[in-house]
Amino acid sequence: MSKRSTVLAAVTADVVAVIVFCAIGRRSHAEGVTLDGVAQTAWPFLTGTLVGWLAARGWQRPTAITPTGLIIWVCTVAIGMVLRKATAAGTAFSFVVVASLTTAILLLGWRAGATLLTRG
């Protein structure tokens, strides 16, 4: 796989991970899993993911758990929560904890799987 393909696959995996997180959250709170609803929930976190990619220079080591994955994960949660707070969306402590754990599993988990597959 070319470097460009790897970067594109990694960006796609991160975007899908954030969208899955948001869709599951909406479903668990009976908010409806519509395109518009998921987009409204996801945009703050996707903005954080983009900032994380830029901060980590994710294109250099897109599948690395550290530092790339950790920086992207922290930015996804931190910026996502700041933007949610700024737009009067919920940022209850329990939500921050659940969002942090879930996005860690999703954003770092696929990288762990990729690392295992390439070592084998």
Short mmCIF file of N, CA, C and O in Angstrom, two decimals, residues 21 29 45 73 76-78 80-81 84 90-106:
data_model
loop_
_atom_site.label_atom_id
_atom_site.label_comp_id
_atom_site.label_asym_id
_atom_site.label_seq_id
_atom_site.Cartn_x
_atom_site.Cartn_y
_atom_site.Cartn_z
N PHE A 21 -19.19 6.51 16.79
CA PHE A 21 -19.36 6.96 18.17
C PHE A 21 -20.61 7.83 18.31
O PHE A 21 -21.44 7.63 19.20
N HIS A 29 -29.51 7.26 23.24
CA HIS A 29 -30.32 8.30 23.88
C HIS A 29 -31.62 8.56 23.14
O HIS A 29 -32.27 9.58 23.37
N PHE A 45 -16.63 16.95 17.10
CA PHE A 45 -15.61 15.93 17.26
C PHE A 45 -14.77 15.77 15.99
O PHE A 45 -13.56 15.58 16.07
N TRP A 73 -6.68 11.53 19.28
CA TRP A 73 -7.72 11.20 20.26
C TRP A 73 -7.94 12.36 21.24
O TRP A 73 -9.08 12.78 21.47
N THR A 76 -9.58 15.24 19.50
CA THR A 76 -10.97 14.91 19.17
C THR A 76 -11.87 15.17 20.36
O THR A 76 -12.90 15.83 20.24
N VAL A 77 -11.47 14.68 21.52
CA VAL A 77 -12.29 14.83 22.73
C VAL A 77 -12.25 16.28 23.24
O VAL A 77 -13.31 16.88 23.48
N ALA A 78 -11.06 16.82 23.41
CA ALA A 78 -10.94 18.16 24.01
C ALA A 78 -11.61 19.23 23.15
O ALA A 78 -12.42 20.02 23.66
N GLY A 80 -13.72 18.74 20.69
CA GLY A 80 -15.13 18.40 20.57
C GLY A 80 -15.95 18.91 21.75
O GLY A 80 -17.03 19.48 21.57
N MET A 81 -15.42 18.75 22.95
CA MET A 81 -16.14 19.20 24.13
C MET A 81 -16.18 20.72 24.22
O MET A 81 -17.21 21.30 24.60
N ARG A 84 -18.77 21.79 21.75
CA ARG A 84 -20.11 21.46 22.26
C ARG A 84 -20.52 22.46 23.34
O ARG A 84 -21.65 22.93 23.34
N GLY A 90 -24.55 19.34 25.34
CA GLY A 90 -24.21 18.72 26.61
C GLY A 90 -22.74 18.37 26.77
O GLY A 90 -22.11 17.87 25.85
N THR A 91 -22.21 18.68 27.96
CA THR A 91 -20.84 18.30 28.31
C THR A 91 -20.79 17.80 29.76
O THR A 91 -19.85 18.08 30.49
N ALA A 92 -21.81 17.08 30.15
CA ALA A 92 -21.84 16.54 31.51
C ALA A 92 -20.62 15.65 31.74
O ALA A 92 -20.10 15.03 30.81
N PHE A 93 -20.16 15.60 32.97
CA PHE A 93 -18.96 14.83 33.30
C PHE A 93 -19.07 13.39 32.81
O PHE A 93 -18.12 12.84 32.24
N SER A 94 -20.22 12.78 33.02
CA SER A 94 -20.39 11.38 32.59
C SER A 94 -20.25 11.25 31.07
O SER A 94 -19.69 10.27 30.58
N PHE A 95 -20.73 12.24 30.33
CA PHE A 95 -20.59 12.22 28.87
C PHE A 95 -19.13 12.35 28.47
O PHE A 95 -18.66 11.66 27.56
N VAL A 96 -18.39 13.22 29.14
CA VAL A 96 -16.97 13.39 28.84
C VAL A 96 -16.23 12.07 29.07
O VAL A 96 -15.39 11.66 28.25
N VAL A 97 -16.55 11.39 30.15
CA VAL A 97 -15.90 10.11 30.46
C VAL A 97 -16.25 9.07 29.39
O VAL A 97 -15.36 8.41 28.84
N VAL A 98 -17.52 8.93 29.08
CA VAL A 98 -17.95 7.95 28.09
C VAL A 98 -17.36 8.28 26.71
O VAL A 98 -16.87 7.40 26.00
N ALA A 99 -17.39 9.54 26.34
CA ALA A 99 -16.84 9.96 25.05
C ALA A 99 -15.33 9.69 24.99
O ALA A 99 -14.82 9.22 23.97
N SER A 100 -14.65 9.96 26.08
CA SER A 100 -13.20 9.73 26.12
C SER A 100 -12.87 8.25 25.98
O SER A 100 -11.99 7.87 25.19
N LEU A 101 -13.57 7.43 26.72
CA LEU A 101 -13.30 5.98 26.66
C LEU A 101 -13.68 5.39 25.30
O LEU A 101 -12.92 4.61 24.72
N THR A 102 -14.84 5.76 24.81
CA THR A 102 -15.31 5.20 23.54
C THR A 102 -14.43 5.63 22.38
O THR A 102 -14.04 4.80 21.55
N THR A 103 -14.10 6.90 22.31
CA THR A 103 -13.25 7.35 21.20
C THR A 103 -11.83 6.79 21.33
O THR A 103 -11.18 6.53 20.31
N ALA A 104 -11.36 6.57 22.55
CA ALA A 104 -10.04 5.93 22.72
C ALA A 104 -10.07 4.52 22.13
O ALA A 104 -9.17 4.13 21.38
N ILE A 105 -11.12 3.78 22.46
CA ILE A 105 -11.24 2.41 21.93
C ILE A 105 -11.29 2.44 20.41
O ILE A 105 -10.62 1.64 19.74
N LEU A 106 -12.07 3.35 19.86
CA LEU A 106 -12.25 3.39 18.40
C LEU A 106 -11.02 3.95 17.68
O LEU A 106 -10.52 3.34 16.72
#
